[in-house]
XYZ file of C-alpha atoms in Angstrom:
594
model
C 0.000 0.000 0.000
C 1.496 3.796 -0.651
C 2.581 5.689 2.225
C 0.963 8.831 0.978
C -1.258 10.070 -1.255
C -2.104 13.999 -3.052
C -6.041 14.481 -3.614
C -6.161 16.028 -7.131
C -9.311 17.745 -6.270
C -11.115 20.025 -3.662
C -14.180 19.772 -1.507
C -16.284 16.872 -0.264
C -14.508 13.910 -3.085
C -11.674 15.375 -1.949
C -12.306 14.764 1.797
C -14.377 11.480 0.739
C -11.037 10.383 -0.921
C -8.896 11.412 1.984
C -11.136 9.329 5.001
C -10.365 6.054 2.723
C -6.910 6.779 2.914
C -7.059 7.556 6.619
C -8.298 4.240 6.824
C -5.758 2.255 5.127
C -3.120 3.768 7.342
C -2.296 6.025 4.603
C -0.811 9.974 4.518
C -2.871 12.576 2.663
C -1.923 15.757 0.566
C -4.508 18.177 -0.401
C -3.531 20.567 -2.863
C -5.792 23.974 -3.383
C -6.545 27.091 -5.274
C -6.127 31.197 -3.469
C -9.766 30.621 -3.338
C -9.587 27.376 -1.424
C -7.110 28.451 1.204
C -9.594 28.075 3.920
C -11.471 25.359 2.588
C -12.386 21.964 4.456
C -10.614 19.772 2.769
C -7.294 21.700 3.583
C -8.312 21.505 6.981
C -8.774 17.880 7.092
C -5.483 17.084 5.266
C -2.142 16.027 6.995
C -0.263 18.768 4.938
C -1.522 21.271 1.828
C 0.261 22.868 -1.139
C -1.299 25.918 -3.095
C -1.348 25.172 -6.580
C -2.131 29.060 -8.062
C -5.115 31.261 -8.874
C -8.981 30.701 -8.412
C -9.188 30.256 -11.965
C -9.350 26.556 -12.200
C -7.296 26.159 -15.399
C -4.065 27.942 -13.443
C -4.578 25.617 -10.107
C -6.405 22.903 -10.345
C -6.213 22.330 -13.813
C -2.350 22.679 -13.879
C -0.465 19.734 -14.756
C 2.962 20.958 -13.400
C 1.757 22.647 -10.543
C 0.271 19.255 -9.532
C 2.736 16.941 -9.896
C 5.471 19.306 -8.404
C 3.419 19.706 -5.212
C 3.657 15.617 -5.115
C 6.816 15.504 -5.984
C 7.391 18.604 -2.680
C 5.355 16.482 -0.544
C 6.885 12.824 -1.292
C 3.865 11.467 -2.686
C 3.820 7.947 -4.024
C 0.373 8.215 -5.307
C -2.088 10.581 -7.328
C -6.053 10.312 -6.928
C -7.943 12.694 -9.189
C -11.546 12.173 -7.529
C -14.151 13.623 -10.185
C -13.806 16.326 -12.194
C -10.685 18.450 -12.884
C -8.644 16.195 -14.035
C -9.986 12.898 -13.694
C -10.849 11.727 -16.492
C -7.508 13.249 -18.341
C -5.582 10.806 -20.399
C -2.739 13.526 -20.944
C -2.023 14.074 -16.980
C -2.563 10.626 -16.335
C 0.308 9.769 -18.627
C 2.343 12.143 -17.195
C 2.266 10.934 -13.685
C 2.504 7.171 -15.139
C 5.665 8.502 -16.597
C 6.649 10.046 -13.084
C 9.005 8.059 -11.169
C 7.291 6.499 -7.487
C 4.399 7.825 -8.403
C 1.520 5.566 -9.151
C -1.778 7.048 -11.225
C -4.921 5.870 -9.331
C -7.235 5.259 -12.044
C -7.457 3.247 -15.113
C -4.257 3.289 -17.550
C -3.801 6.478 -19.664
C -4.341 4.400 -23.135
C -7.453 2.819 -21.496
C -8.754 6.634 -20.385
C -8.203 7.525 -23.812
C -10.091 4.847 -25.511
C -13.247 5.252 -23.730
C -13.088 9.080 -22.862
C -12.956 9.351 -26.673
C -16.392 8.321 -27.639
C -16.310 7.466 -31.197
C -13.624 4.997 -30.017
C -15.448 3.644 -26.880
C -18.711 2.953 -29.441
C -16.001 0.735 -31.679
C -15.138 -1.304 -28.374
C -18.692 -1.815 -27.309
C -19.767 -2.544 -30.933
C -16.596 -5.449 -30.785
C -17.969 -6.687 -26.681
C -21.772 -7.024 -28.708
C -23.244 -4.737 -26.706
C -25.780 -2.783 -27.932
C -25.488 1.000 -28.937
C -27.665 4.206 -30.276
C -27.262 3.648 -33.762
C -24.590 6.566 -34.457
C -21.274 7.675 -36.190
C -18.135 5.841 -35.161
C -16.038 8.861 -36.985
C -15.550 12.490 -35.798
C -18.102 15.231 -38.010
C -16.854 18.106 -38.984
C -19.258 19.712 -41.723
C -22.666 20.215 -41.322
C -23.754 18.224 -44.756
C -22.851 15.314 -42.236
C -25.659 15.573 -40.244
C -27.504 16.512 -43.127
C -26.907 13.003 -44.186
C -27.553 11.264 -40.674
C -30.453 13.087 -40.319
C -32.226 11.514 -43.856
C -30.761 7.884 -42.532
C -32.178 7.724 -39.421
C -34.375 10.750 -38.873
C -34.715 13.921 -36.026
C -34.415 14.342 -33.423
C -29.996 14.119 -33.385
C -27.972 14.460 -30.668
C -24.122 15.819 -31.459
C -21.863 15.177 -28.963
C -18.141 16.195 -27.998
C -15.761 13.144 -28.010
C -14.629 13.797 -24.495
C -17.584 15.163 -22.789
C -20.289 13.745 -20.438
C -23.437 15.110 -18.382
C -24.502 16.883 -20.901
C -21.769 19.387 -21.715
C -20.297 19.435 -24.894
C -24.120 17.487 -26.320
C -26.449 19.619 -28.605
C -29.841 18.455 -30.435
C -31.152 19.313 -33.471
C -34.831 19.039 -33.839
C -34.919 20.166 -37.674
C -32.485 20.469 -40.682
C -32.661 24.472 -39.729
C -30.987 23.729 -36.569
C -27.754 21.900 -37.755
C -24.933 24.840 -38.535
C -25.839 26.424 -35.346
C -25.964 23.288 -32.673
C -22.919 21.911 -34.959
C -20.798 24.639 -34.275
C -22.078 24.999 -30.338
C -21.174 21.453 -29.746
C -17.374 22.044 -30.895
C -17.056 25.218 -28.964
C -18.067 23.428 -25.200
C -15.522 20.775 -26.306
C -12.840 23.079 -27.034
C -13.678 24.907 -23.796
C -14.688 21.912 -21.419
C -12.119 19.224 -22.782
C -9.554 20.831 -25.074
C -11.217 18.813 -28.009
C -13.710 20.448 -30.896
C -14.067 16.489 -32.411
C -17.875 15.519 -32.101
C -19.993 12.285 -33.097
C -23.516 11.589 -33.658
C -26.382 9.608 -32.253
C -30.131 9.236 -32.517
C -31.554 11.169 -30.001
C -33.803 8.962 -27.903
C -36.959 10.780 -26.629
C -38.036 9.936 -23.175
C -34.729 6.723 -21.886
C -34.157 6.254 -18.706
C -30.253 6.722 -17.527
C -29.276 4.004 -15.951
C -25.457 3.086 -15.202
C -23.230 -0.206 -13.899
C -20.674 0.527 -11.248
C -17.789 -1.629 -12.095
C -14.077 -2.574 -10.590
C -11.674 -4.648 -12.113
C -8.301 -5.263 -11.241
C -4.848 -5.707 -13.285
C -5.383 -9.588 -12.454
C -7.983 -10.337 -15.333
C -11.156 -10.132 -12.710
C -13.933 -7.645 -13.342
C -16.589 -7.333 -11.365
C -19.965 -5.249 -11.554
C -21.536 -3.715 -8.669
C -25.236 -3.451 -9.581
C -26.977 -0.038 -10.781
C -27.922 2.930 -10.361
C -30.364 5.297 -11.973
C -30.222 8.753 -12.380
C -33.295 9.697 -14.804
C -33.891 12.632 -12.548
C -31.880 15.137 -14.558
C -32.284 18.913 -15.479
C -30.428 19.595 -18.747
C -28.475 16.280 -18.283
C -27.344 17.414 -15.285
C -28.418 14.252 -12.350
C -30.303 15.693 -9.273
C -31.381 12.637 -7.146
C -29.965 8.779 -8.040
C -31.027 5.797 -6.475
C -30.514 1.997 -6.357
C -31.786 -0.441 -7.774
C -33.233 1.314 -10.388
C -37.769 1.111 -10.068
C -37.836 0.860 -14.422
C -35.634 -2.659 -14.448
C -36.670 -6.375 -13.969
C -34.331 -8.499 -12.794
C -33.660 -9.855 -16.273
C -33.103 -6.504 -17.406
C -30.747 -5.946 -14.785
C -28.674 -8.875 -15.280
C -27.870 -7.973 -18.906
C -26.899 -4.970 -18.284
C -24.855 -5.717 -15.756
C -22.879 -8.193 -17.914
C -22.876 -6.116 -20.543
C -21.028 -3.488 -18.776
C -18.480 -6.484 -17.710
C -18.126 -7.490 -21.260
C -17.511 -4.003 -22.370
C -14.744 -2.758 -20.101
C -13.131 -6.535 -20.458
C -12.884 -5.545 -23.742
C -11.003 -2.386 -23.436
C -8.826 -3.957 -20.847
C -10.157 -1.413 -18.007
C -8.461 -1.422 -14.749
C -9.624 0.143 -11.905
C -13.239 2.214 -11.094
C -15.382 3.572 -13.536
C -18.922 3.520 -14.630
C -20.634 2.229 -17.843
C -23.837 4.381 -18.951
C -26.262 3.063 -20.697
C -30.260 4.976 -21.944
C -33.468 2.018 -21.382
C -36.198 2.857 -23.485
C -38.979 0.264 -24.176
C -37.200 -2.786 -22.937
C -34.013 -1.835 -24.604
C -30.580 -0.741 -23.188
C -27.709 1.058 -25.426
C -24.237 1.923 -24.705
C -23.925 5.790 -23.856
C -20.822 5.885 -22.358
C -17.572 5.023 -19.808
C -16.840 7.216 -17.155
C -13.172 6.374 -16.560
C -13.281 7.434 -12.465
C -15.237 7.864 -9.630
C -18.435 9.156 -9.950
C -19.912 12.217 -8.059
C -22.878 8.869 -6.897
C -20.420 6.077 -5.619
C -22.224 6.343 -2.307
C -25.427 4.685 -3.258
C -23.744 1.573 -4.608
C -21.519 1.991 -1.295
C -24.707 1.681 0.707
C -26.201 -1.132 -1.274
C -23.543 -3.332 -1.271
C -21.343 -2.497 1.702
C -18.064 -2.531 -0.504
C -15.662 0.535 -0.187
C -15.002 1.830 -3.958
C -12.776 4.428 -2.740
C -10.423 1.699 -1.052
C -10.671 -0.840 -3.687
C -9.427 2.165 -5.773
C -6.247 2.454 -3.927
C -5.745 -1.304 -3.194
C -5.947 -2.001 -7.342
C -3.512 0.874 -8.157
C -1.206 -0.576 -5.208
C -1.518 -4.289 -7.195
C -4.020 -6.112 -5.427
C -6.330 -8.643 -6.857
C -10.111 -8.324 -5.897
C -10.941 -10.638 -2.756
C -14.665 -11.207 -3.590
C -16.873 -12.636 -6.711
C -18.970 -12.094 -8.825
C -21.499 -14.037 -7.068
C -20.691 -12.342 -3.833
C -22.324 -9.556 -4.878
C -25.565 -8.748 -3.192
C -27.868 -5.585 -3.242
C -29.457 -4.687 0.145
C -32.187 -2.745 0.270
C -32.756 0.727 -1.315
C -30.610 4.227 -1.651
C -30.631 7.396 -2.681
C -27.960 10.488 -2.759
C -29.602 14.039 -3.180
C -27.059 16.629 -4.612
C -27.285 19.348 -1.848
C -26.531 22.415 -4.146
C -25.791 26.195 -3.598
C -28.829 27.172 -6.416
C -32.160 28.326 -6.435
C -34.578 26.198 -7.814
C -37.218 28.579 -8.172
C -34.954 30.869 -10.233
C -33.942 28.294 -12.844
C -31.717 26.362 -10.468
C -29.411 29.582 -10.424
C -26.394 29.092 -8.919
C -25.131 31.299 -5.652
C -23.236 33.885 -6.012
C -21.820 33.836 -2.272
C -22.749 33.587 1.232
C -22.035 32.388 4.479
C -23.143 29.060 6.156
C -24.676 31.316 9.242
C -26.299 27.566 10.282
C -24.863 24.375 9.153
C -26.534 21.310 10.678
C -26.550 17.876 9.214
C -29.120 15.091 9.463
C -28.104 11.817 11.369
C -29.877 8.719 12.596
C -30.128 5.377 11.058
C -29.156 4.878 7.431
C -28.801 8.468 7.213
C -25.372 9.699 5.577
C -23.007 12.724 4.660
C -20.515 13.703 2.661
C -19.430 17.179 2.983
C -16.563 19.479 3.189
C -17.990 22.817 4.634
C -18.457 23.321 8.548
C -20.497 26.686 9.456
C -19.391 29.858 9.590
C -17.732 28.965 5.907
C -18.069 31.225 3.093
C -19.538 29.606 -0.333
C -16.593 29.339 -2.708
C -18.507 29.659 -6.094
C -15.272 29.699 -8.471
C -16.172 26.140 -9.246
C -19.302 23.491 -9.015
C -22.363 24.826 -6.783
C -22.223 21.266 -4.662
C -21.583 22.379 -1.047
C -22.526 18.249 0.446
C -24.443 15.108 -0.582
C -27.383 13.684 1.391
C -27.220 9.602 1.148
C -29.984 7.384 2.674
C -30.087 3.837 3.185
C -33.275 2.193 3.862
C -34.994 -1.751 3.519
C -37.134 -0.572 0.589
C -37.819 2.234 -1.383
C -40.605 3.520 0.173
C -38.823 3.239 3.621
C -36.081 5.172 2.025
C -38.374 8.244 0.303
C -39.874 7.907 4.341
C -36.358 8.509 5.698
C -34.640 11.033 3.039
C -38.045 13.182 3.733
C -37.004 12.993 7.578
C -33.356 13.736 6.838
C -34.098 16.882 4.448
C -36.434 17.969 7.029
C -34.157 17.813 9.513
C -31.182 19.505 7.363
C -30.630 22.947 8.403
C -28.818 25.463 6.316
C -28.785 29.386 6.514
C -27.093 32.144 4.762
C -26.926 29.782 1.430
C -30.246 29.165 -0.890
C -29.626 25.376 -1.426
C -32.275 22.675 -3.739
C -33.074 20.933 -0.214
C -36.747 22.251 -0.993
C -36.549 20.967 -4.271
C -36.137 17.657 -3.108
C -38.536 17.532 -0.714
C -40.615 18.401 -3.719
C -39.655 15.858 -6.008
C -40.064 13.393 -2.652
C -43.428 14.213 -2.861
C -43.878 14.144 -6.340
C -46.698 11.198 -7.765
C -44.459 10.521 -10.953
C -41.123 9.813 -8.890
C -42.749 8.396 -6.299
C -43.783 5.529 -8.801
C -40.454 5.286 -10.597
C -42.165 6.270 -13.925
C -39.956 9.424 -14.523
C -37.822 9.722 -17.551
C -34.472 12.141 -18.563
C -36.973 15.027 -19.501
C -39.168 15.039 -16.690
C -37.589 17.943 -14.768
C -37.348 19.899 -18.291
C -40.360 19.188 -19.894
C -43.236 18.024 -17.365
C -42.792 19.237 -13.897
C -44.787 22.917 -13.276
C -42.712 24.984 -12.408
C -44.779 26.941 -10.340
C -44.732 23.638 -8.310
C -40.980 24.512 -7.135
C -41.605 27.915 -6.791
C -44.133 27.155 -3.927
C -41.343 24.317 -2.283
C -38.994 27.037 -1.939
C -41.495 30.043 -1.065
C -42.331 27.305 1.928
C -39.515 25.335 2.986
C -36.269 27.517 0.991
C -33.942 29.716 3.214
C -32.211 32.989 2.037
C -28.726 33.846 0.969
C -27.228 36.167 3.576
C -25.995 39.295 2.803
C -27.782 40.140 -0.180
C -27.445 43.438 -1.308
C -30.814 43.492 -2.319
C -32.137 42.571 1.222
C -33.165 44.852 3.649
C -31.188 45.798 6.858
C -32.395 42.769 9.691
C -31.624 43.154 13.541
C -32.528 39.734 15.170
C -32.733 39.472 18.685
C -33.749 36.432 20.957
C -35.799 36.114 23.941
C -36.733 33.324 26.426
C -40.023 33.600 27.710
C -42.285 31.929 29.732
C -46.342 31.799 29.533
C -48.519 29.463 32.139
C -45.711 27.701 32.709
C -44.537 26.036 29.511
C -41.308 27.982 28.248
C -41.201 29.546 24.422
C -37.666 30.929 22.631
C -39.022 33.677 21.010
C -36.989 35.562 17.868
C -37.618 39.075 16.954
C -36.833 41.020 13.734
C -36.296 44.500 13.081
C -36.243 45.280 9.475
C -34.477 48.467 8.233
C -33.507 49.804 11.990
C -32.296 53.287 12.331
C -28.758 54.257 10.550
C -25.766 54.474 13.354
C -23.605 57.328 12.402
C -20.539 56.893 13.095
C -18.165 58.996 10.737
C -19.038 62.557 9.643
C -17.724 64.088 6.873
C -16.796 67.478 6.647
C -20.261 68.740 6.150
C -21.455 67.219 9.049
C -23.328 64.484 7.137
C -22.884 60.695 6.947
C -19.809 59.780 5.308
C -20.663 57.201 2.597
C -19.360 53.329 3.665
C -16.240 52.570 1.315
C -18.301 49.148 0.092
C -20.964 51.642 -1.132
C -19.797 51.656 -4.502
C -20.347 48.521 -6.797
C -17.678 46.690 -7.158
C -17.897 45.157 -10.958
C -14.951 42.762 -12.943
C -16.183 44.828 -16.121
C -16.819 48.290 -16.882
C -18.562 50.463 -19.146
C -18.413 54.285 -19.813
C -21.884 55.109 -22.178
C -25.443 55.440 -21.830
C -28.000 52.798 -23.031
C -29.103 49.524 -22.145
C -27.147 47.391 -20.147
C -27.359 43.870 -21.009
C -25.771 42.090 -17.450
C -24.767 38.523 -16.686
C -27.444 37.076 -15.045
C -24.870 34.672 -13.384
C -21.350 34.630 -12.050
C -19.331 32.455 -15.211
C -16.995 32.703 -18.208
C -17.458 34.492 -21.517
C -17.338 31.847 -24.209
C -17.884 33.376 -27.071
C -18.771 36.961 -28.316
C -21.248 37.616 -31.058
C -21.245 41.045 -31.847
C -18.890 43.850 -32.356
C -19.634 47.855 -31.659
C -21.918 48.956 -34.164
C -23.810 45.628 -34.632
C -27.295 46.224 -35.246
C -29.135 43.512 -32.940
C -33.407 42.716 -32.780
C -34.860 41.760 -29.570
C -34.035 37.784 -28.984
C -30.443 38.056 -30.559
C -27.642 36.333 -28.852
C -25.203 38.920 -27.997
C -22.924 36.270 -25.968
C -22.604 32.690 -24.591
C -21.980 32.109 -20.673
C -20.577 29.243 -19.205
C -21.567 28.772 -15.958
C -22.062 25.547 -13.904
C -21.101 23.617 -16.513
C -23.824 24.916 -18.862
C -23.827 27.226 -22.043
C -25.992 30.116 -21.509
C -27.246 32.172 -24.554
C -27.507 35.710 -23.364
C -30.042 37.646 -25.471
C -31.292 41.067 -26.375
C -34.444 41.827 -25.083
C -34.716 44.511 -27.056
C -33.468 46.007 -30.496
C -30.605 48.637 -30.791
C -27.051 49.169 -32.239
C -24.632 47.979 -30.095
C -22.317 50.808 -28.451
C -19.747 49.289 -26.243
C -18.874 45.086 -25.596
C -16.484 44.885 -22.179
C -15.659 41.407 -22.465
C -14.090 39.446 -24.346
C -14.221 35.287 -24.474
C -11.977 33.457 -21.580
C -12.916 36.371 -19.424
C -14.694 35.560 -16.272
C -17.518 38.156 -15.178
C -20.033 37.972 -11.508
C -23.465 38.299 -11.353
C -24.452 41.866 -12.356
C -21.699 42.615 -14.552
C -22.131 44.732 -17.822
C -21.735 42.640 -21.339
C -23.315 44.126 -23.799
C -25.067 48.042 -24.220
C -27.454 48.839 -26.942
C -28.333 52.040 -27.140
């Protein structure tokens, strides 16, 4: 076993990541960001090395910086978690290359195989296991899809080689459609995965996502450990996942499951990872490998009782896998809810700060969390908007929508708007609560005046909005007939303490009084702002453009989603303060029309 490992990543995988090691006797390295200094997973490390910037392509992101801060610390091990740079064939070569120190993960030329789709489709195709009829070969004009589109008909999804969850995918409805999504779909894989190469596939309606955790170790044994599903999605993004999945009978479920083995037999897969696959009508198709952990180990952790994270480090170290395929046995039911900094109500908006004034997990049986933040943090919102992970373990699954109702109930978080009342929503909710949801429930069923009354009734607030009023709480204990109440009082807007005087004798203004804006702009007219805190993608007009209301002025990444910001009204464009890489905060100026 290694004597120490560095944690490639930040937050609760990192931390997740870290406890494993703590348990295997091993010494952990956490490496962060200027905007992680203070983070938990620093905290919980046995030493930390800053890696640069907030911007996650000059820390985090850094190949060098990385590996020197292993090679400063001793390391004899690398674990990526999820994300960053987990699923990187490039940096996983490099530290293969590194001598005493050991990639933990899957080989580089196995990452690159199946992180490249085209190229995991060819493997599947050789394992027979069935795939979404498709291209096998990169497109690069749009008489392509043209062509694919009079073969097998609309609706088509184009997809970036190396993407996943829905980045880097686009779908064309109509023949109108195809220069436009053709051209969007190369520019997230440029930006997400250094890689404009996209495929094609029919784009199945209403599937069900359903996906095979599997290990397998460098002495020939693979093993599957059952599945999950995670059809509750918003723009291919997964919300809640559970196991076993409501929409499979146990025939079902066995082929899949040795499909999955087949198919990462095939590419001679080592380590963790996850095969996807979309059930519609019966059928399962390949979708794809995720070559690492996935952000919803835990409910196949719960299931089965088995440790991915340590079997993780124990394959990398050499070891063979000490149980069959036979051993494995699925008890009961889970689910993981995505605790997220966003507001549901507001089109799952991300946060653009705050302060955990209360932070109070759920406990009791079958009740789990993974987390990184402790109260009194302050929201880091350079990166994903996932501050923790709510797991629950029950006999059944309607003993575990019982018990992850109790938990959410009991979860307590101020100063940060989190999705908590979305998921006591969806927990609620008659078409999840009979397993009969698809991929496009969230986007293209669900009221959404539904969520707005979850959070209007169970959300909390961010704190220190600027657009909230002035509160004053204050607390009392008081007693009436003889049973004792704790009593909270708020005054809203109380009178203005002066303080400093100017020379006038009036109120000096506070030095935060002034906005305080990444972006600029000198002229009169319209401001068009970003809506979000993100990065500038791409730029579609120029000074001088004449634009019509519903015009895309310029594409925002944020949360790993493209966001077309549009004119709502007509005008000729007088000033553009950004440019594309640049990264801009809720309430900055992009665009003026006048």
């Amino acid at each position: 076993m290694f004597r120490k490992v560095l944690v490639a990543n930040r937050g609760e995988i990192a931390i997740r990541v870290m406890r494993a090691c703590e348990e295997l006797n091993v010494g952990t390295v956490a490496v962060y960001s200027d905007a992680d200094k203070d983070a938990g997973h620093v905290r919980y490390a046995d030493e930390a090395y800053n890696v640069g910037p907030a911007r996650a392509a000059d820390s985090y992101l850094d190949h060098d910086a990385v590996i020197e801060a292993a090679r400063k610390a001793d390391a004899d091990a690398i674990h990526p978690g999820y994300g960053f740079l987990a699923e990187n064939a490039e940096f996983a070569q490099r530290v293969e290359q590194e001598e005493g120190i050991t990639w933990v993960g899957p080989s580089s030329d196995a990452m690159e195989s199946l992180g490249e789709k085209t190229k995991a489709r060819s493997i599947m195709q050789k394992a027979d296991v069935p795939i979404v009829p498709g291209t096998t070969d990169p497109v690069t004009e749009p008489e392509q899809v043209e062509e694919f589109g009079e073969k097998h008909g609309y609706p088509i999804a184009i997809k970036a080689e190396g993407g996943g969850g829905g980045r880097g995918m686009k779908v064309v409805r109509d023949e109108s459609e195809i220069e436009e999504q053709l051209e969007s779909a190369r520019r997230e894989g440029e930006a997400y995965f250094d890689n404009d190469s996209v495929y094609l596939e029919r784009y199945l309606e209403k599937p069900r996502h359903i996906e095979v955790q599997i290990l397998a170790d460098e002495h020939d044994n693979v093993r599957h450990l059952g599945e999950r599903d995670c059809s509750l999605q918003r723009r291919h993004q997964k919300v809640i996942e559970e196991g076993p999945s409501p929409a499979l009978s146990d025939e079902l479920r066995e082929e899949i499951g040795e499909a999955a083995r087949r198919g990462v037999a095939e590419a001679e897969y080592t380590n963790a990872g996850t095969v996807e696959f979309l059930v519609e009508d019966g059928e399962f198709y390949f979708l794809e490998v995720n070559t690492r952990i996935q952000v919803e180990h835990t409910v196949t952790e719960e299931l089965t009782g088995i440790d991915i994270v340590k079997w993780q480090l124990r394959v990398a170290a050499g070891e063979e896998l000490s149980f069959e395929q036979d051993d494995v046995d699925l008890e009961g039911h889970a689910m993981e809810f995505r605790i997220n900094a966003e507001n549901a109500a507001d089109d799952f908006a991300p946060a653009s700060g705050g302060t955990l004034t209360t932070y109070d997990p759920p406990g009791g049986i079958g009740v789990r969390v993974d987390d990184a933040l402790r109260q009194g943090d302050e929201l880091v919102t350079d990166y994903d908007s996932m501050i923790a992970k709510l797991i629950v373990h029950a006999s059944d699954r309607d003993e575990c929508i019982s018990r992850s109702l109790r938990a959410l109930r009991e979860y307590d978080i101020e100063g940060v708007t989190t999705i908590i009342s979305f998921h006591r929503l969806m927990l609620t909710d008659e078409t999840f609560n009979e397993g009969t949801h698809s991929t496009k429930y969230l986007d293209q069923e669900l009221d959404e005046a539904r969520i707005e009354n979850a959070q209007q009734q169970w959300g909390t607030q961010p704190s220190g909005s600027a657009d909230e009023e002035e509160t004053v709480s204050r607390e009392f204990t008081v007693e009436v007939n003889g049973k004792r109440f704790d009593v909270d009082l708020e005054e809203h807007d109380p009178p203005t303490i002066a303080t400093e005087q100017d020379s006038s004798g009036g109120l000096a203004e506070r030095p935060d009084a002034a906005e305080d804006s990444s972006t600029t702009t000198s002229g009169a007219g319209e401001v068009i702002e970003a809506e979000m805190q993100g990065t500038i993608l791409d730029v579609n007009v120029d000074e001088g453009d004449e634009v019509g209301a519903g015009d895309v002025v310029c594409v925002l990444e944020a949360m790993k989603m493209e966001n077309d910001i549009v004119a709502e009204t007509g005008g000729t464009v007088s000033e553009v303060p950004i440019e594309a890489g640049q990264n801009v905060d809720t309430g900055d100026p992009l665009v003026v029309l006048e």
